[in-house]
Amino acid sequence: MIWHIVRKEIFENLLSLRFMLSLILIISLFAASSFIFVGKYKQQSQDYWEKTNKNVADLSKNLGRLNDLAFFEQQIFHKPKLLALCVEGYEKSFPNYVKFNIFTIGLPEVKASVNFTLPYFSDVNWVFIISLVLSFVAFVLTFDSICGEKEAGTLRMMLANKIPRYKVLLGKYCGAMLTLCIPLLVGLIVSLIIVITSNITGISGLEWLKILVVVILSLLYLSLFVFLGVFVSCRATCSANCMVVLLLMWVSLVILIPSLGRTASNMFSETPTRVELNRKLYETERQMWDNSDKFGKNAGNSYADANDPRMNLPARARLYNALTNAKNGIIEDHHNKMTAQALTGRNFTCLSPTAVYQRASEAVAGVGIGRCTDFYRQAKRYQMNLKEFIRSRDAEDPDSRHLIFDEDNSRGAFDWRTISKRPVDFSTVPKFDEQDLGLGHSLKLAIWDIVLLILFNLVFFAASFVSFLRYDVR
């Protein structure tokens, strides 16, 4: 009997004007988003490889000796993400590159290659279309599912045949979900066809799996809106009132609460500033120099001749390394505070299933705040690998003093030979290559958001089930 109700719901929806308009709108949005993404991805890829190749060329050009490699400041950039087709994650507003040498690494920064005002406009992507448009379509399909049938008198006739109420409820849920799957799947297929035929890049097996997970998350997200629509339809006295209530809920859950994240982060978390960071760096450096003698006699003094008896290179190396470590710690703490503030706002918005769905999709696709923190972590790991490479090559040179510390005098006018001056084979130097997270790691990051989506579904299902059991069809 359930499938009779499902077929009835599907046929009624397919023949309705609201479904046809929704289908045309959604397919058009998916197609438009794909064309926009293809053009943007081509430009991003071109910019990325130009900047990356320039960094490699500069590194090769300045790589005459090992000590040149130690002090060379590299710039590494975000690699364009194919899965930004699914969810953009506000990547245009996030830092996209970082500068560093083997001693220090700065905060991630933004290097714009297009109009700087464009990041303030949201991109249309899969998650954007599903979270805004399809969630509203779910309400449009379910606002009269119970109270509308009561007004028409068909609900009383249906239940007069002693059909269990849970079968009626499940039939209406399945009918609405299968109806929603039609524009969703058609739109996704159209989008993928446009991207694949554009030949911008191939889609790897891992990316196909992540796309599948995003689709499953989308179905979970739409499911809770179907349950919510049925629940309100059970509680409303007429379909017009139900539509008004659902519209208010949609505005609150989809638009209002997710937009309050920035306000919440400013209210409940301290805002770190660049002025405060510079002040801490200056105070730390001054304190280190004032107490330089604790690192050894004459640690704060430098002389042109490394063999001068007043010169204490090991002590000076300890001083500079301690100063470098202290500064790096302050910069990392500043970065952690910035990340924590952003996460505070995101945690507040978990009251909205839209924000939860957005966050889970970003984690699976590898974009957003998680991608920024992971990129910074990979850059620091590469910095350590490069430093170990220099340390191992320096150990092979008997003419080097094997004192690796961040002072230009050690390679400049004074030439203390603290680091080896032997030539370096460029092909042996480690190169940075940003790695995508595996599916298992991505799911681990998204697990709590997935659990929240499931809980939202269970809560709204229970609410609609109990309400329908007590519903008066007269």
Coordinates of C-alpha atoms in Angstrom, one line a residue:
M1 CA 0.0 0.0 0.0
I2 CA 2.9 2.3 0.7
W3 CA 4.0 2.2 -3.0
H4 CA 0.5 3.2 -4.1
I5 CA 0.8 6.3 -2.0
V6 CA 4.3 6.9 -3.3
R7 CA 3.2 6.7 -6.9
K8 CA 0.2 9.0 -6.2
E9 CA 2.5 11.6 -4.6
I10 CA 5.0 11.4 -7.5
F11 CA 2.4 11.7 -10.2
E12 CA 0.7 14.6 -8.5
N13 CA 4.1 16.4 -8.1
L14 CA 5.3 15.7 -11.6
L15 CA 2.1 17.1 -13.1
S16 CA 2.1 20.2 -11.0
L17 CA 3.3 23.6 -12.1
R18 CA 5.5 24.0 -9.1
F19 CA 7.6 21.0 -10.0
M20 CA 8.1 22.0 -13.6
L21 CA 9.2 25.5 -12.6
S22 CA 11.5 24.0 -9.9
L23 CA 13.0 21.6 -12.4
I24 CA 13.8 24.3 -15.0
L25 CA 15.2 26.6 -12.4
I26 CA 17.4 24.0 -10.7
I27 CA 18.8 22.6 -14.0
S28 CA 19.5 26.1 -15.2
L29 CA 21.4 26.9 -12.0
F30 CA 23.5 23.7 -12.1
A31 CA 24.4 24.4 -15.7
A32 CA 25.2 28.0 -15.1
S33 CA 27.3 27.2 -12.0
S34 CA 29.3 24.6 -14.1
F35 CA 30.1 27.1 -16.9
I36 CA 31.2 29.7 -14.4
F37 CA 33.3 27.1 -12.6
V38 CA 35.0 25.9 -15.8
G39 CA 36.1 29.5 -16.7
K40 CA 37.2 30.3 -13.1
Y41 CA 39.1 27.0 -12.8
K42 CA 41.0 27.6 -16.0
Q43 CA 42.0 31.1 -14.8
Q44 CA 43.0 29.8 -11.3
S45 CA 45.1 27.0 -12.8
Q46 CA 46.9 29.4 -15.1
D47 CA 47.6 31.8 -12.2
Y48 CA 48.7 28.9 -9.9
W49 CA 51.2 27.4 -12.3
E50 CA 52.6 30.9 -13.3
K51 CA 53.2 31.7 -9.6
T52 CA 54.5 28.2 -8.8
N53 CA 56.8 28.1 -11.8
K54 CA 58.1 31.5 -10.9
N55 CA 58.9 30.4 -7.4
V56 CA 60.7 27.3 -8.7
A57 CA 62.6 29.4 -11.2
D58 CA 63.6 31.9 -8.6
L59 CA 64.7 29.1 -6.3
S60 CA 66.8 27.5 -9.1
K61 CA 68.3 30.9 -10.1
N62 CA 69.4 31.8 -6.5
L63 CA 70.5 28.3 -5.7
G64 CA 74.2 28.6 -6.1
R65 CA 75.3 27.3 -2.7
L66 CA 73.7 25.6 0.2
N67 CA 73.7 28.7 2.4
D68 CA 71.7 30.5 -0.4
L69 CA 69.0 27.9 -0.1
A70 CA 68.8 28.3 3.6
F71 CA 68.1 32.0 3.4
F72 CA 66.0 32.0 0.2
E73 CA 62.4 33.1 0.9
Q74 CA 59.9 30.9 -1.0
Q75 CA 56.3 31.6 -1.8
I76 CA 53.9 28.6 -2.1
F77 CA 50.3 28.8 -3.2
H78 CA 47.0 27.0 -2.9
K79 CA 46.3 24.5 -5.7
P80 CA 42.9 25.0 -7.4
K81 CA 40.4 22.5 -6.2
L82 CA 38.2 20.6 -8.7
L83 CA 35.8 19.8 -5.9
A84 CA 35.1 23.6 -5.5
L85 CA 32.5 22.7 -8.1
C86 CA 30.6 21.0 -5.2
V87 CA 31.2 23.6 -2.5
E88 CA 33.3 26.8 -2.8
G89 CA 33.8 27.2 1.0
Y90 CA 34.5 31.0 0.7
E91 CA 38.0 30.2 -0.6
K92 CA 38.2 33.6 -2.3
S93 CA 38.2 35.3 1.0
F94 CA 40.8 33.0 2.6
P95 CA 44.6 33.3 2.4
N96 CA 46.0 31.6 -0.6
Y97 CA 49.8 31.7 -0.1
V98 CA 52.5 31.7 2.5
K99 CA 56.1 33.0 2.5
F100 CA 58.9 31.3 4.4
N101 CA 62.5 30.3 4.6
I102 CA 63.9 27.4 6.7
F103 CA 64.0 29.6 9.8
T104 CA 60.7 31.5 9.9
I105 CA 57.2 31.1 8.3
G106 CA 54.8 34.0 8.1
L107 CA 51.1 34.0 8.5
P108 CA 49.1 32.9 5.4
E109 CA 48.3 35.9 3.2
V110 CA 46.0 36.8 0.3
K111 CA 47.5 37.6 -3.1
A112 CA 44.7 38.7 -5.4
S113 CA 44.9 38.1 -9.2
V114 CA 41.5 39.5 -10.0
N115 CA 39.2 42.4 -8.9
F116 CA 39.5 42.6 -5.2
T117 CA 35.8 43.3 -4.8
L118 CA 34.8 39.9 -6.3
P119 CA 35.3 37.8 -3.1
Y120 CA 32.3 39.6 -1.6
F121 CA 30.0 37.9 -4.1
S122 CA 29.1 34.3 -3.4
D123 CA 29.7 31.7 -6.1
V124 CA 26.9 29.5 -7.3
N125 CA 27.9 25.9 -6.6
W126 CA 26.2 22.6 -5.8
V127 CA 25.9 23.1 -2.1
F128 CA 24.6 26.7 -2.6
I129 CA 21.9 25.5 -5.0
I130 CA 20.9 22.6 -2.8
S131 CA 21.0 24.5 0.5
L132 CA 18.9 27.4 -0.7
V133 CA 16.8 26.4 -3.7
L134 CA 16.1 22.7 -3.2
S135 CA 15.4 23.1 0.5
F136 CA 12.7 25.6 -0.4
V137 CA 11.4 23.3 -3.1
A138 CA 11.1 20.6 -0.4
F139 CA 8.8 22.9 1.6
V140 CA 6.8 23.7 -1.5
L141 CA 6.2 20.0 -2.2
T142 CA 5.2 19.2 1.4
F143 CA 3.4 22.3 2.8
D144 CA 0.0 20.8 1.8
S145 CA 0.9 17.1 2.2
I146 CA -1.3 16.6 5.2
C147 CA -3.4 19.8 5.9
G148 CA -4.0 20.2 2.1
E149 CA -5.4 16.7 1.8
K150 CA -7.6 17.3 4.9
E151 CA -9.0 20.4 3.2
A152 CA -9.7 18.4 0.0
G153 CA -11.3 15.6 2.0
T154 CA -9.0 12.9 0.5
L155 CA -7.2 12.2 3.7
R156 CA -10.4 11.2 5.5
M157 CA -11.2 8.8 2.6
M158 CA -7.7 7.3 2.6
L159 CA -7.8 6.6 6.4
A160 CA -11.3 5.3 6.2
N161 CA -9.8 2.2 4.5
K162 CA -8.0 1.4 7.7
I163 CA -4.6 2.1 6.2
P164 CA -2.0 2.4 9.1
R165 CA -1.1 6.0 9.5
Y166 CA 2.7 5.3 9.5
K167 CA 2.3 3.9 5.9
V168 CA 0.6 7.2 4.9
L169 CA 3.4 9.2 6.4
L170 CA 6.2 7.0 4.9
G171 CA 4.4 7.1 1.5
K172 CA 4.3 10.9 1.5
Y173 CA 7.9 11.1 2.6
C174 CA 9.2 8.7 0.0
G175 CA 7.1 10.5 -2.7
A176 CA 8.5 13.9 -1.8
M177 CA 12.1 12.6 -1.6
L178 CA 11.9 10.7 -5.0
T179 CA 10.4 13.8 -6.6
L180 CA 13.3 15.9 -5.2
C181 CA 15.8 13.4 -6.5
I182 CA 14.7 14.0 -10.1
P183 CA 15.9 17.7 -10.4
L184 CA 18.8 17.0 -8.1
L185 CA 20.2 14.1 -10.1
V186 CA 19.4 15.6 -13.5
G187 CA 21.1 18.9 -12.4
L188 CA 24.2 17.0 -11.1
I189 CA 24.5 15.0 -14.3
V190 CA 24.2 18.1 -16.5
S191 CA 26.9 19.8 -14.3
L192 CA 29.3 16.9 -14.5
I193 CA 28.8 16.5 -18.3
I194 CA 29.7 20.2 -18.7
V195 CA 32.8 19.9 -16.5
I196 CA 34.0 16.6 -18.1
T197 CA 33.6 17.7 -21.7
S198 CA 35.4 21.0 -21.0
N199 CA 38.7 18.9 -20.5
I200 CA 39.9 21.3 -17.8
T201 CA 41.2 18.3 -15.8
G202 CA 40.5 14.6 -15.1
I203 CA 38.4 13.5 -12.2
S204 CA 40.3 11.0 -10.0
G205 CA 38.8 8.0 -8.3
L206 CA 39.2 9.8 -4.9
E207 CA 37.3 12.8 -6.2
W208 CA 34.5 10.6 -7.5
L209 CA 34.1 9.0 -4.1
K210 CA 34.0 12.5 -2.5
I211 CA 31.4 13.6 -5.0
L212 CA 29.3 10.6 -4.0
V213 CA 29.6 11.4 -0.3
V214 CA 28.6 15.0 -1.0
V215 CA 25.5 13.7 -2.9
I216 CA 24.6 11.5 0.1
L217 CA 25.0 14.4 2.4
S218 CA 22.7 16.4 0.1
L219 CA 20.0 13.7 0.4
L220 CA 20.3 13.7 4.2
Y221 CA 19.9 17.5 4.2
L222 CA 16.9 17.5 1.9
S223 CA 15.3 14.7 3.9
L224 CA 15.2 16.7 7.1
F225 CA 13.4 19.5 5.2
V226 CA 10.8 17.1 3.9
F227 CA 10.2 15.8 7.5
L228 CA 10.0 19.4 8.8
G229 CA 7.5 20.2 6.0
V230 CA 5.3 17.2 6.9
F231 CA 5.5 18.0 10.6
V232 CA 4.4 21.6 10.1
S233 CA 1.7 20.4 7.7
C234 CA 0.4 18.1 10.5
R235 CA 0.3 21.0 13.0
A236 CA -1.3 23.7 10.7
T237 CA -5.0 24.3 10.3
C238 CA -4.8 25.1 6.7
S239 CA -2.2 25.0 3.9
A240 CA -1.9 28.8 3.6
N241 CA -0.9 29.1 7.2
C242 CA 1.5 26.2 6.8
M243 CA 3.3 27.9 3.9
V244 CA 3.7 31.1 5.9
V245 CA 5.2 29.2 8.9
L246 CA 7.5 27.2 6.6
L247 CA 8.7 30.3 4.9
L248 CA 9.6 31.9 8.3
M249 CA 11.4 28.7 9.2
W250 CA 13.3 28.6 5.9
V251 CA 14.5 32.2 6.3
S252 CA 15.6 31.5 9.9
L253 CA 17.3 28.2 9.3
V254 CA 18.8 28.8 5.9
I255 CA 19.6 32.5 5.9
L256 CA 19.5 34.1 9.3
I257 CA 21.3 31.7 11.6
P258 CA 24.2 30.9 9.2
S259 CA 24.8 34.7 8.8
L260 CA 25.2 35.2 12.5
G261 CA 28.4 33.2 12.7
R262 CA 30.6 36.3 12.3
T263 CA 28.7 38.2 15.0
A264 CA 28.9 35.3 17.4
S265 CA 32.7 34.9 16.8
N266 CA 33.2 38.6 17.6
M267 CA 31.1 38.4 20.7
F268 CA 32.4 35.2 22.3
S269 CA 36.1 35.1 21.1
E270 CA 38.9 37.6 21.2
T271 CA 39.9 39.2 17.9
P272 CA 43.6 39.0 17.3
T273 CA 45.1 42.0 15.5
R274 CA 48.3 42.5 13.5
V275 CA 49.2 45.4 15.7
E276 CA 49.1 43.1 18.8
L277 CA 51.2 40.5 16.9
N278 CA 53.9 43.1 16.0
R279 CA 53.9 44.4 19.6
K280 CA 54.5 40.9 21.0
L281 CA 57.3 40.2 18.4
Y282 CA 59.0 43.5 19.2
E283 CA 58.8 42.9 23.0
T284 CA 60.1 39.4 22.7
E285 CA 63.0 40.4 20.5
R286 CA 64.0 43.3 22.9
Q287 CA 63.7 40.9 25.9
M288 CA 66.0 38.4 24.2
W289 CA 68.6 40.9 23.4
D290 CA 68.5 42.4 26.9
N291 CA 69.2 38.9 28.3
S292 CA 71.6 37.8 25.5
D293 CA 74.4 36.9 28.0
K294 CA 72.4 33.9 29.3
F295 CA 73.1 32.2 25.9
G296 CA 76.9 32.6 26.4
K297 CA 79.5 35.3 26.7
N298 CA 79.4 38.0 24.0
A299 CA 76.3 36.3 22.4
G300 CA 74.9 39.7 21.6
N301 CA 78.1 41.0 19.9
S302 CA 79.3 40.4 16.4
Y303 CA 82.6 41.0 14.6
A304 CA 83.7 40.7 11.1
D305 CA 86.4 38.1 11.8
A306 CA 84.9 34.8 13.0
N307 CA 88.3 34.0 14.6
D308 CA 88.2 37.1 16.7
P309 CA 88.7 36.0 20.4
R310 CA 85.8 38.2 21.4
M311 CA 83.5 36.3 18.9
N312 CA 81.3 33.5 20.3
L313 CA 79.6 32.0 17.3
P314 CA 78.0 29.1 19.2
A315 CA 76.5 31.4 21.7
R316 CA 75.2 33.8 19.0
A317 CA 73.7 30.8 17.2
R318 CA 71.9 29.8 20.4
L319 CA 70.6 33.4 20.8
Y320 CA 69.3 33.6 17.3
N321 CA 67.7 30.2 17.3
A322 CA 66.0 30.9 20.6
L323 CA 64.7 34.2 19.2
T324 CA 63.5 32.5 16.0
N325 CA 61.7 29.8 18.0
A326 CA 60.1 32.4 20.2
K327 CA 58.9 34.5 17.2
N328 CA 57.6 31.4 15.4
G329 CA 55.7 30.4 18.6
I330 CA 54.1 33.8 18.7
I331 CA 53.1 33.7 15.1
E332 CA 51.7 30.2 15.4
D333 CA 49.7 31.3 18.5
H334 CA 48.3 34.2 16.6
H335 CA 47.3 31.9 13.7
N336 CA 45.6 29.5 16.2
K337 CA 43.7 32.3 17.8
M338 CA 42.4 33.4 14.3
T339 CA 41.4 29.9 13.5
A340 CA 39.7 29.4 16.9
Q341 CA 37.7 32.6 16.5
A342 CA 36.4 31.4 13.1
L343 CA 35.5 28.0 14.5
T344 CA 33.6 29.7 17.4
G345 CA 31.3 31.3 14.9
R346 CA 30.9 28.1 12.9
N347 CA 30.0 26.2 16.1
F348 CA 27.3 28.7 16.9
T349 CA 25.7 28.2 13.5
C350 CA 25.4 24.4 14.0
L351 CA 21.9 25.3 15.2
S352 CA 21.1 25.5 11.5
P353 CA 21.1 22.3 9.5
T354 CA 22.2 24.5 6.5
A355 CA 25.4 25.5 8.3
V356 CA 26.0 21.9 9.4
Y357 CA 25.5 20.6 5.8
Q358 CA 27.8 23.3 4.5
R359 CA 30.5 22.4 7.0
A360 CA 30.3 18.7 6.4
S361 CA 30.5 19.2 2.6
E362 CA 33.5 21.5 3.0
A363 CA 35.3 18.9 5.1
V364 CA 34.6 16.1 2.6
A365 CA 35.6 18.3 -0.4
G366 CA 38.7 19.6 1.3
V367 CA 37.9 23.3 1.1
G368 CA 37.2 26.1 3.6
I369 CA 38.8 26.7 6.9
G370 CA 40.0 23.1 7.2
R371 CA 41.8 23.4 3.9
C372 CA 43.5 26.7 5.1
T373 CA 44.8 25.1 8.3
D374 CA 45.9 22.0 6.6
F375 CA 47.8 24.0 3.9
Y376 CA 49.6 25.9 6.7
R377 CA 50.4 22.6 8.4
Q378 CA 51.8 21.2 5.2
A379 CA 53.9 24.3 4.6
K380 CA 55.4 24.0 8.0
R381 CA 56.1 20.3 7.5
Y382 CA 57.8 21.2 4.2
Q383 CA 59.9 23.9 5.9
M384 CA 61.1 21.3 8.5
N385 CA 62.0 18.8 5.7
L386 CA 63.9 21.5 3.8
K387 CA 65.8 22.4 7.0
E388 CA 66.7 18.7 7.6
F389 CA 67.9 18.5 4.0
I390 CA 70.2 21.5 4.6
R391 CA 71.4 20.2 7.9
S392 CA 72.3 16.8 6.4
R393 CA 74.2 18.4 3.4
D394 CA 75.9 20.9 5.8
A395 CA 77.1 18.0 7.9
E396 CA 79.0 16.6 4.9
D397 CA 81.2 19.8 4.6
P398 CA 84.3 19.8 6.8
D399 CA 84.8 23.5 6.1
S400 CA 81.5 24.5 7.6
R401 CA 81.0 25.5 11.3
H402 CA 77.6 23.7 11.2
L403 CA 75.8 26.6 13.0
I404 CA 72.5 27.1 11.2
F405 CA 70.9 30.2 12.5
D406 CA 69.0 33.2 11.0
E407 CA 71.5 36.0 10.6
D408 CA 72.4 37.5 7.3
N409 CA 75.9 38.4 8.5
S410 CA 76.7 34.7 8.5
R411 CA 76.6 34.6 4.7
G412 CA 76.9 38.3 3.9
A413 CA 79.7 40.8 4.4
F414 CA 81.2 38.9 7.3
D415 CA 81.0 35.4 5.8
W416 CA 81.4 33.4 8.9
R417 CA 80.9 30.1 7.0
T418 CA 78.3 29.0 9.6
I419 CA 76.6 27.0 6.8
S420 CA 78.2 25.2 4.0
K421 CA 79.0 27.0 0.7
R422 CA 79.1 23.9 -1.4
P423 CA 77.0 23.9 -4.6
V424 CA 73.6 22.1 -4.5
D425 CA 72.1 19.9 -7.1
F426 CA 68.6 21.5 -7.7
S427 CA 67.1 18.1 -8.6
T428 CA 67.8 16.8 -5.0
V429 CA 66.2 19.8 -3.3
P430 CA 62.7 18.9 -1.8
K431 CA 59.8 20.7 -3.6
F432 CA 56.5 21.6 -2.1
D433 CA 53.4 19.7 -3.4
E434 CA 50.1 20.2 -1.6
Q435 CA 48.4 16.9 -0.9
D436 CA 44.7 16.3 -0.7
L437 CA 43.3 14.6 2.4
G438 CA 42.2 11.0 1.9
L439 CA 38.5 10.1 2.1
G440 CA 38.9 8.5 5.5
H441 CA 40.5 11.6 7.0
S442 CA 37.9 13.8 5.4
L443 CA 35.1 11.7 6.8
K444 CA 36.7 11.8 10.2
L445 CA 36.7 15.6 10.0
A446 CA 33.0 15.6 9.0
I447 CA 31.8 12.9 11.3
W448 CA 30.1 15.1 13.9
D449 CA 28.4 17.1 11.3
I450 CA 27.1 14.0 9.6
V451 CA 25.8 12.8 13.0
L452 CA 24.1 16.1 13.5
L453 CA 22.3 15.8 10.1
I454 CA 21.2 12.3 11.1
L455 CA 19.9 13.6 14.5
F456 CA 18.0 16.4 12.7
N457 CA 16.3 13.8 10.6
L458 CA 15.4 11.6 13.5
V459 CA 14.0 14.5 15.5
F460 CA 11.9 15.8 12.7
F461 CA 10.7 12.3 11.8
A462 CA 9.7 11.7 15.4
A463 CA 7.9 15.0 15.6
S464 CA 6.0 14.4 12.3
F465 CA 5.2 10.8 13.2
V466 CA 3.8 11.7 16.7
S467 CA 1.9 14.7 15.2
F468 CA 0.3 12.6 12.5
L469 CA -0.7 9.9 14.9
R470 CA -2.7 12.5 16.9
Y471 CA -3.9 14.3 13.8
D472 CA -7.7 14.9 13.6
V473 CA -8.7 14.3 10.0
R474 CA -12.3 15.5 10.5

